[in-house]
mmCIF file of N, CA, C and O in Angstrom:
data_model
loop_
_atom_site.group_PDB
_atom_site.id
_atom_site.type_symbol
_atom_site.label_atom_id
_atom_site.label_comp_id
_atom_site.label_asym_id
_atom_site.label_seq_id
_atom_site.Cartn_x
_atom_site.Cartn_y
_atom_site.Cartn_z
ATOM 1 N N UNK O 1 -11.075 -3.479 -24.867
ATOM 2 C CA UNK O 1 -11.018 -2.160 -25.449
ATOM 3 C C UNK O 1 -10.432 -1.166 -24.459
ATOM 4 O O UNK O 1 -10.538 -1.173 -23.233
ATOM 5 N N UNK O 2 -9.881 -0.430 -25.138
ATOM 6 C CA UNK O 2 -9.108 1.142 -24.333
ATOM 7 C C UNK O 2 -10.333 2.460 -24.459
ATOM 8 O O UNK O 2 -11.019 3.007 -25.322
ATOM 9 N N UNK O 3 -10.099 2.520 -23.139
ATOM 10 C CA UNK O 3 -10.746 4.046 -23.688
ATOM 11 C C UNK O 3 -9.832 5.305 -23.192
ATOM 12 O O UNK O 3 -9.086 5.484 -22.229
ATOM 13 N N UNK O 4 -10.270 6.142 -24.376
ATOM 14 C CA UNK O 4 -9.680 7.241 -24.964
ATOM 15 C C UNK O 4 -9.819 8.802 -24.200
ATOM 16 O O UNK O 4 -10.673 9.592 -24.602
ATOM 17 N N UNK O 5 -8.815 9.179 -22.973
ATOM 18 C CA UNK O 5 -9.631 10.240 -22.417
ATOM 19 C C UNK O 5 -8.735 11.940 -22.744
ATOM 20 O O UNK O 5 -7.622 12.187 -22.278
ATOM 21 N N UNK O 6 -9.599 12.991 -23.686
ATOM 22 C CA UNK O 6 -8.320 13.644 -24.427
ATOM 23 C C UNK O 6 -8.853 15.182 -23.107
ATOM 24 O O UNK O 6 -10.018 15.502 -22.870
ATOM 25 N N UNK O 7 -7.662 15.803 -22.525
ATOM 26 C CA UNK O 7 -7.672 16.667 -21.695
ATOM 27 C C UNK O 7 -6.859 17.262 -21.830
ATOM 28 O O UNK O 7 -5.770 16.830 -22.208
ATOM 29 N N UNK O 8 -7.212 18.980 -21.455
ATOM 30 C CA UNK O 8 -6.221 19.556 -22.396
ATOM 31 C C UNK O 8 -6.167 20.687 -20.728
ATOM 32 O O UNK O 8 -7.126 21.153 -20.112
ATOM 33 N N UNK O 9 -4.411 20.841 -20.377
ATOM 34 C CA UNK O 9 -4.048 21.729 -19.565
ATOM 35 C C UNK O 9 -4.325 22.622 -19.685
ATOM 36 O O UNK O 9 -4.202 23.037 -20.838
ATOM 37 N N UNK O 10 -5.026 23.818 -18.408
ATOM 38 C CA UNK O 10 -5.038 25.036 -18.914
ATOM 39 C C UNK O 10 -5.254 25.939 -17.745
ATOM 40 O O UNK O 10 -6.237 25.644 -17.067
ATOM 41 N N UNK O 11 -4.401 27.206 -17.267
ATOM 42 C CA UNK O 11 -4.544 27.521 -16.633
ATOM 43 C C UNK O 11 -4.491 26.801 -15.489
ATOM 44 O O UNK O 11 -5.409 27.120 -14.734
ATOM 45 N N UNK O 12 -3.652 25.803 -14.981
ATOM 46 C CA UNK O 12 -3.860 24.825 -13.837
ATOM 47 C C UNK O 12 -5.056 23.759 -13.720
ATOM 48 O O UNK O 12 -5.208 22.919 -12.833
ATOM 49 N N UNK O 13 -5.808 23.990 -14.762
ATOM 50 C CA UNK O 13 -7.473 23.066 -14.624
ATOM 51 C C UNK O 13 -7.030 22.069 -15.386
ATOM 52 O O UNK O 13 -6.106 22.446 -16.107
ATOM 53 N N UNK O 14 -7.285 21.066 -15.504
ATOM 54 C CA UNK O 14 -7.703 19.607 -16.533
ATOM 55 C C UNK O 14 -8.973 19.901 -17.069
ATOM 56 O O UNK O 14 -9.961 19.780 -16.345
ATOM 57 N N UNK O 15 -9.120 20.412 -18.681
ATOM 58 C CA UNK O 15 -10.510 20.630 -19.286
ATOM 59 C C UNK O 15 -10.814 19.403 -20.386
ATOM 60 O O UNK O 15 -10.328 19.354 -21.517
ATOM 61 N N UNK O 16 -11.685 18.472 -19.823
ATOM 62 C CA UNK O 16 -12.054 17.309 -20.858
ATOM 63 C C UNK O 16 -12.724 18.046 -22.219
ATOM 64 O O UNK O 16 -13.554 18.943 -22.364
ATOM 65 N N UNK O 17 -11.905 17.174 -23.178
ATOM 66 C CA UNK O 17 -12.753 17.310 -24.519
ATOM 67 C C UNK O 17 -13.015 16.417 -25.104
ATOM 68 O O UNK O 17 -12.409 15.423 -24.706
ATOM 69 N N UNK O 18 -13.844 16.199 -26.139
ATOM 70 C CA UNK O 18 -14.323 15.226 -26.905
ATOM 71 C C UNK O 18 -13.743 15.303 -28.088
ATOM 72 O O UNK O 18 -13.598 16.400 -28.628
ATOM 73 N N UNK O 19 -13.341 14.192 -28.646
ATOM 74 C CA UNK O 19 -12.556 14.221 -29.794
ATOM 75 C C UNK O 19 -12.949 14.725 -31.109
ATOM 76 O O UNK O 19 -12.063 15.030 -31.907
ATOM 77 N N UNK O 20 -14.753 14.901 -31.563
ATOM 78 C CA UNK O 20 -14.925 15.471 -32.180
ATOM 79 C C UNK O 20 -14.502 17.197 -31.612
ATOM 80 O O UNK O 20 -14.620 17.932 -32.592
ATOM 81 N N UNK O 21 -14.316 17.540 -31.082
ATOM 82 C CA UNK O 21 -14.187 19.396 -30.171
ATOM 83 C C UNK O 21 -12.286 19.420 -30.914
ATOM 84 O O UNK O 21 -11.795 20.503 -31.233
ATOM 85 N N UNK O 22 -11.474 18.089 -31.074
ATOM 86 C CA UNK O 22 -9.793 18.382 -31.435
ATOM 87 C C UNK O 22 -9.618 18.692 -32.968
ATOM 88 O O UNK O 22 -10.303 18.442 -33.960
ATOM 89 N N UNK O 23 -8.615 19.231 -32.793
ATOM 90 C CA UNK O 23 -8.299 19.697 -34.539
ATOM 91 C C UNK O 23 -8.181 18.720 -35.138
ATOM 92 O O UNK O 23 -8.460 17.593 -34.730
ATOM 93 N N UNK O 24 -7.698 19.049 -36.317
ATOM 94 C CA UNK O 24 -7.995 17.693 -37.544
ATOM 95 C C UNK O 24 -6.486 17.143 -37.507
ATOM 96 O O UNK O 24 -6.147 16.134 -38.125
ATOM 97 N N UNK O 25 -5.568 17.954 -36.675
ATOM 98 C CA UNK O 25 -4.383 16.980 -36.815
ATOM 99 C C UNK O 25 -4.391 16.427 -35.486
ATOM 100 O O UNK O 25 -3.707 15.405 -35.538
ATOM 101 N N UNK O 26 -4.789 16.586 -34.430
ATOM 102 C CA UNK O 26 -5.067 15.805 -33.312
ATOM 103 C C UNK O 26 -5.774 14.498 -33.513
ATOM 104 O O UNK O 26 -5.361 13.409 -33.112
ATOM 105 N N UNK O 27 -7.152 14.773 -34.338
ATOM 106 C CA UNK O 27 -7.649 13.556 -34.862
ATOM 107 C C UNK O 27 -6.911 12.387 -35.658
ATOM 108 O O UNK O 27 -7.086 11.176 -35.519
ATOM 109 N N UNK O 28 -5.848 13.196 -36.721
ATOM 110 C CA UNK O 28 -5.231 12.291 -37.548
ATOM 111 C C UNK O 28 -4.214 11.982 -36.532
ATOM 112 O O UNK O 28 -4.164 10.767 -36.339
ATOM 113 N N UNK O 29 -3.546 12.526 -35.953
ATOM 114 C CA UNK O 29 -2.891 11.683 -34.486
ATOM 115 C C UNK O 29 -3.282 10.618 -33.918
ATOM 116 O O UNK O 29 -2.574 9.626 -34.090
ATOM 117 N N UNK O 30 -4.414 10.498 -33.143
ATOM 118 C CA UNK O 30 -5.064 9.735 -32.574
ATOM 119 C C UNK O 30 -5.362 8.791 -33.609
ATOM 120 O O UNK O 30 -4.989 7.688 -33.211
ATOM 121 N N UNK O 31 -5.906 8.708 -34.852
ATOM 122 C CA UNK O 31 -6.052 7.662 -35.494
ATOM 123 C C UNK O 31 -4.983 6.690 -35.818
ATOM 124 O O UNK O 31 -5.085 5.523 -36.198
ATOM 125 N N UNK O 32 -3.629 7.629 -35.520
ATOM 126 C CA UNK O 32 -2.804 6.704 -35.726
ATOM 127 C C UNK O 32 -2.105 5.723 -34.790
ATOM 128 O O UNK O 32 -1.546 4.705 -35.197
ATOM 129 N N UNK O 33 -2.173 6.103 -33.474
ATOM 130 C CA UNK O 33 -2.133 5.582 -32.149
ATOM 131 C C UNK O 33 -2.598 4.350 -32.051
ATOM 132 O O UNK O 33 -1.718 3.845 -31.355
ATOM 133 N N UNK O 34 -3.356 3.520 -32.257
ATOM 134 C CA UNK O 34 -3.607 2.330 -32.283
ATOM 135 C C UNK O 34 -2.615 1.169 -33.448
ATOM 136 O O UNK O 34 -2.101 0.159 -32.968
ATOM 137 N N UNK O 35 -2.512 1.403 -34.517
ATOM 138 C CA UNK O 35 -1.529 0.775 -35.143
ATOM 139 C C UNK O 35 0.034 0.786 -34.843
ATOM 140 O O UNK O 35 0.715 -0.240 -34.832
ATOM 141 N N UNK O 36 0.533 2.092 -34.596
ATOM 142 C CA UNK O 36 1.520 2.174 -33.760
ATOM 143 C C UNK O 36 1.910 1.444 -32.337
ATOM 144 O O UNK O 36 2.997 0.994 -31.973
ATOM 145 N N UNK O 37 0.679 1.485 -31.679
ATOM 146 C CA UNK O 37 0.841 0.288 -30.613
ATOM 147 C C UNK O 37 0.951 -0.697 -30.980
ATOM 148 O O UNK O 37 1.997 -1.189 -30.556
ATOM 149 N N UNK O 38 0.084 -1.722 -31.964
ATOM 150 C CA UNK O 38 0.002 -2.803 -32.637
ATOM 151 C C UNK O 38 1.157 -2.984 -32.806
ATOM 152 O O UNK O 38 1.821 -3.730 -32.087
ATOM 153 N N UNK O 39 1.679 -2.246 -33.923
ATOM 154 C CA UNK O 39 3.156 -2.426 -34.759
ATOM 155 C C UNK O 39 4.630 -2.223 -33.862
ATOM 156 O O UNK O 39 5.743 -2.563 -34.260
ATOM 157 N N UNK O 40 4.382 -1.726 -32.852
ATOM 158 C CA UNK O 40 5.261 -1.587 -31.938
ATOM 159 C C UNK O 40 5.503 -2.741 -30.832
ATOM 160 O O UNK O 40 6.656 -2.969 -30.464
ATOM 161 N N UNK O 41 4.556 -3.373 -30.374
ATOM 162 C CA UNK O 41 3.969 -4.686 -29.803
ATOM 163 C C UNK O 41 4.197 -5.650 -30.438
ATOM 164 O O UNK O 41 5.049 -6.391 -29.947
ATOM 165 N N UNK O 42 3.577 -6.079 -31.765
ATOM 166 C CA UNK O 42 4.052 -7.366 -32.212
ATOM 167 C C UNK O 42 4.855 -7.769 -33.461
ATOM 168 O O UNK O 42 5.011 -8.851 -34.028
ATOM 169 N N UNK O 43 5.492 -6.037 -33.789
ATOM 170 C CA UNK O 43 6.622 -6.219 -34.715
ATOM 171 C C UNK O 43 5.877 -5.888 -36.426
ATOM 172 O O UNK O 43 4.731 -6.161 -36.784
ATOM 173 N N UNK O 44 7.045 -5.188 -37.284
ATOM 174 C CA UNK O 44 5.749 -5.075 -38.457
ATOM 175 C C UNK O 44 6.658 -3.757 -38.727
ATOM 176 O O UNK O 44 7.727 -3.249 -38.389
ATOM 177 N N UNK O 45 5.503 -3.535 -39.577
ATOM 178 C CA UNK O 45 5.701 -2.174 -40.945
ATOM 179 C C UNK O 45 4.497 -1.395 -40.745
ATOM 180 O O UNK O 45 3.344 -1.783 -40.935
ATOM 181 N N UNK O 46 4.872 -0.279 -40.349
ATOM 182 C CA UNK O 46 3.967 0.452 -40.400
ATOM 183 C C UNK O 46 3.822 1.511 -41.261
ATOM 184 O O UNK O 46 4.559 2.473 -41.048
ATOM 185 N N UNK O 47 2.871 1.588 -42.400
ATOM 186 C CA UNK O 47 3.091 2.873 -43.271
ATOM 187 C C UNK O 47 2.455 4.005 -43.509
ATOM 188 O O UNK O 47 1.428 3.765 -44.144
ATOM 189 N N UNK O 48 2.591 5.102 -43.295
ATOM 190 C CA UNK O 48 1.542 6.314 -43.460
ATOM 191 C C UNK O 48 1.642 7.306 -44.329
ATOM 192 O O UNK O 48 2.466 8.183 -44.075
ATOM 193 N N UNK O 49 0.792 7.412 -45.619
ATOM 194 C CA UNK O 49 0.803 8.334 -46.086
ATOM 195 C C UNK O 49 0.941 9.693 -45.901
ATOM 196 O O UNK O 49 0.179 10.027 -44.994
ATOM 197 N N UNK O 50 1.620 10.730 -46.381
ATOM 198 C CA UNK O 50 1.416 11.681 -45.815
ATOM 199 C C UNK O 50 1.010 12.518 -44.355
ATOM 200 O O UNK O 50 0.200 13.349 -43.943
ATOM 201 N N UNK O 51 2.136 11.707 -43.895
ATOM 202 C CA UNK O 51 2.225 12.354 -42.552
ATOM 203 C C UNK O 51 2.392 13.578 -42.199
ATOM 204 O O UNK O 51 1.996 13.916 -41.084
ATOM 205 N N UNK O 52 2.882 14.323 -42.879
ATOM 206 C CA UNK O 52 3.246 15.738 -42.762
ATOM 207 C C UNK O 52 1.864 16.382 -43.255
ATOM 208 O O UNK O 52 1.707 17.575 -42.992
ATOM 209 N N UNK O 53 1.087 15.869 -43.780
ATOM 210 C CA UNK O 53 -0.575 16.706 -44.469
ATOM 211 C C UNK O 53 -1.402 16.672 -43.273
ATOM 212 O O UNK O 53 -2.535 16.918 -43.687
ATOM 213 N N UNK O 54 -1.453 16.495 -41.965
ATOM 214 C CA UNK O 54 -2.200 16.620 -41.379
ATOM 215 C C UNK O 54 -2.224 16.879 -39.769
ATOM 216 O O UNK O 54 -3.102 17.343 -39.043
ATOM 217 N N UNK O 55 -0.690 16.311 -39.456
ATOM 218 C CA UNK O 55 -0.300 16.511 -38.610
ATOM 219 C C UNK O 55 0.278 17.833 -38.100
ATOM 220 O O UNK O 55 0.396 18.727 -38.937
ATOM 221 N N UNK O 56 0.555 18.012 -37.173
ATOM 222 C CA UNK O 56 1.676 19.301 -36.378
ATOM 223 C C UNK O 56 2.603 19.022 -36.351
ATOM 224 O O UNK O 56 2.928 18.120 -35.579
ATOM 225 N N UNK O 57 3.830 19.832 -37.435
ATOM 226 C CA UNK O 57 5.300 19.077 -37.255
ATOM 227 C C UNK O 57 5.710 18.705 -35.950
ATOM 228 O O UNK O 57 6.443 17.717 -35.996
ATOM 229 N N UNK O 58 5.522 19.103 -34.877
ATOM 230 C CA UNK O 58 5.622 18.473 -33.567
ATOM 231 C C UNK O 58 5.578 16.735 -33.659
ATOM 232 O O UNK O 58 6.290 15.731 -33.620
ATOM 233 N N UNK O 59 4.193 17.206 -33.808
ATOM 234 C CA UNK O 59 3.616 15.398 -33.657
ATOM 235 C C UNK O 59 3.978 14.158 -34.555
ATOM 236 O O UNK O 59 3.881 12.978 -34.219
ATOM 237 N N UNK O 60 4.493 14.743 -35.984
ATOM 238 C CA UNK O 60 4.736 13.823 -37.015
ATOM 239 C C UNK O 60 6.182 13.818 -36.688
ATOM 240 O O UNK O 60 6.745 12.824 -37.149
ATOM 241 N N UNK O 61 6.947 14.618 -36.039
ATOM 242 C CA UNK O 61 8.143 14.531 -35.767
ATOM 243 C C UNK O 61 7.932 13.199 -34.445
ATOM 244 O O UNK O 61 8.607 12.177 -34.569
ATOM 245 N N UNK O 62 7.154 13.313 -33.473
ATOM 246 C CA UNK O 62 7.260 13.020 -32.613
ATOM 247 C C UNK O 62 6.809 11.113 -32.669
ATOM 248 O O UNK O 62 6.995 10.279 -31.783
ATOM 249 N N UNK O 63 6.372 10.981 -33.634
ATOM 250 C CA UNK O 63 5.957 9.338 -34.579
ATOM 251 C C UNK O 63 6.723 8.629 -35.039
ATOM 252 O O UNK O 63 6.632 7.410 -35.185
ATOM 253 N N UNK O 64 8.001 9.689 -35.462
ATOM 254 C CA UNK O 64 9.013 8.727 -36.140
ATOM 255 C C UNK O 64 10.201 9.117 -35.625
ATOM 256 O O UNK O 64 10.959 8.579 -36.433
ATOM 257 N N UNK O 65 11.041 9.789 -34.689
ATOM 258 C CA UNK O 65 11.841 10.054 -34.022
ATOM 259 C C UNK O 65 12.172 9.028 -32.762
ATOM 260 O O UNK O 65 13.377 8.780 -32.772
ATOM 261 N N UNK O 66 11.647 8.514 -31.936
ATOM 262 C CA UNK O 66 11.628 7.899 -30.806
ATOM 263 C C UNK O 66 11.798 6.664 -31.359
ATOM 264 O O UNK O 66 12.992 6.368 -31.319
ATOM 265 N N UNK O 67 11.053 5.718 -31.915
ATOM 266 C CA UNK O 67 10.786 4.639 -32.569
ATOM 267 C C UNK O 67 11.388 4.434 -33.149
ATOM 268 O O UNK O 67 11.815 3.308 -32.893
ATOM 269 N N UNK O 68 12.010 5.004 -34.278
ATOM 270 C CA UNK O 68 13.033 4.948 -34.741
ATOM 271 C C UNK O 68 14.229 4.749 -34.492
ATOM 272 O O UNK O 68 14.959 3.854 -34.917
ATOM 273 N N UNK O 69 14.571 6.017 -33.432
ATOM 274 C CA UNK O 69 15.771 5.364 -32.624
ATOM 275 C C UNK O 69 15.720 3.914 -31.606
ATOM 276 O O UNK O 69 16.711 3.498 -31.006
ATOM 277 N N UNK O 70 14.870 3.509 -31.577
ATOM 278 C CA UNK O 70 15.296 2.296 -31.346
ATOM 279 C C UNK O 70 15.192 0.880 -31.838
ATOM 280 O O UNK O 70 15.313 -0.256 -31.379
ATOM 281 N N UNK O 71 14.838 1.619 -33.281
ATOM 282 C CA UNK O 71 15.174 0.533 -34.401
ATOM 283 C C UNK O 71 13.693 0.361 -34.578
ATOM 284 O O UNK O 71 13.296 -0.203 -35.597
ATOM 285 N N UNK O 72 12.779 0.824 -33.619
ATOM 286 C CA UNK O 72 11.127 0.100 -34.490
ATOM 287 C C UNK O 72 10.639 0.652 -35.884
ATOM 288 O O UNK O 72 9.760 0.140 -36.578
ATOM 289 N N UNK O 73 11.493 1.985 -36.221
ATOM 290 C CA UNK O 73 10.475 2.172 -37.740
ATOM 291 C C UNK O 73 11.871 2.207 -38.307
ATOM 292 O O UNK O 73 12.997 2.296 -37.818
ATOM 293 N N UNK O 74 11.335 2.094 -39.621
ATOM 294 C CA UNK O 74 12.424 2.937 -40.667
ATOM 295 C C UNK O 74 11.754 4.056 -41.426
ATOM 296 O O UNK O 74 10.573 3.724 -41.535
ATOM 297 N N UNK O 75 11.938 5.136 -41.959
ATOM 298 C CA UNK O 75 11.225 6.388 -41.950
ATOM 299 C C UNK O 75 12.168 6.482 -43.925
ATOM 300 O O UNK O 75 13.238 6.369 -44.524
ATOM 301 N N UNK O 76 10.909 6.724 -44.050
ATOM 302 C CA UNK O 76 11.722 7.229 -45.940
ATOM 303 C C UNK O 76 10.443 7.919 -46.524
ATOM 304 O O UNK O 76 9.395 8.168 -45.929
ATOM 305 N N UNK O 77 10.784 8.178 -47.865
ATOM 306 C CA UNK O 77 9.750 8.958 -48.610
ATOM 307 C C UNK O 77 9.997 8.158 -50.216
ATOM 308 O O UNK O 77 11.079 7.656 -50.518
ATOM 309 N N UNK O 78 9.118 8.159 -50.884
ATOM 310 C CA UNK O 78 9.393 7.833 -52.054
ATOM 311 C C UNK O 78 9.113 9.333 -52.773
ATOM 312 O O UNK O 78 8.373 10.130 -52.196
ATOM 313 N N UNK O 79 9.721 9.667 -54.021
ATOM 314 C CA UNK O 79 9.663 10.820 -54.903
ATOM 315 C C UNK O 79 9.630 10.513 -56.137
ATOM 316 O O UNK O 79 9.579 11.398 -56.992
#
């Protein structure tokens, strides 16, 4: 097992928090972090509903941009 240590810059300090203390798109971040490793590691499909409902366009940008470019996801929407 990994453990999970979430610290947030501030003012020059390292302030530990507990993951219940992160927003709800930090959380839905982090939940997704483990399959992404998985799926990135031993190859696969990874699919997520509504990524944009919970995340920080930052971060949902930041899930399928990188990975993508190097061929690990393919990124679409159905309508």
């Amino acid at each position: 097992y990994a453990t999970l240590r979430l610290v947030h810059h501030l003012g020059g300090k390292d302030i530990p928090f507990e993951l219940e203390d992160e927003s709800s798109g930090t959380i839905a971040f982090v939940a997704l972090v483990g399959p992404m490793v998985r799926m990135l590691k031993n190859g696969g499909t990874l699919l997520v509903d509504g990524l944009d409902a919970g995340l920080h366009p930052a971060m949902a940008s930041g899930v399928t941009s990188k990975p993508a470019n190097e061929g690990h996801f393919q990124t679409g929407q159905r309508r």
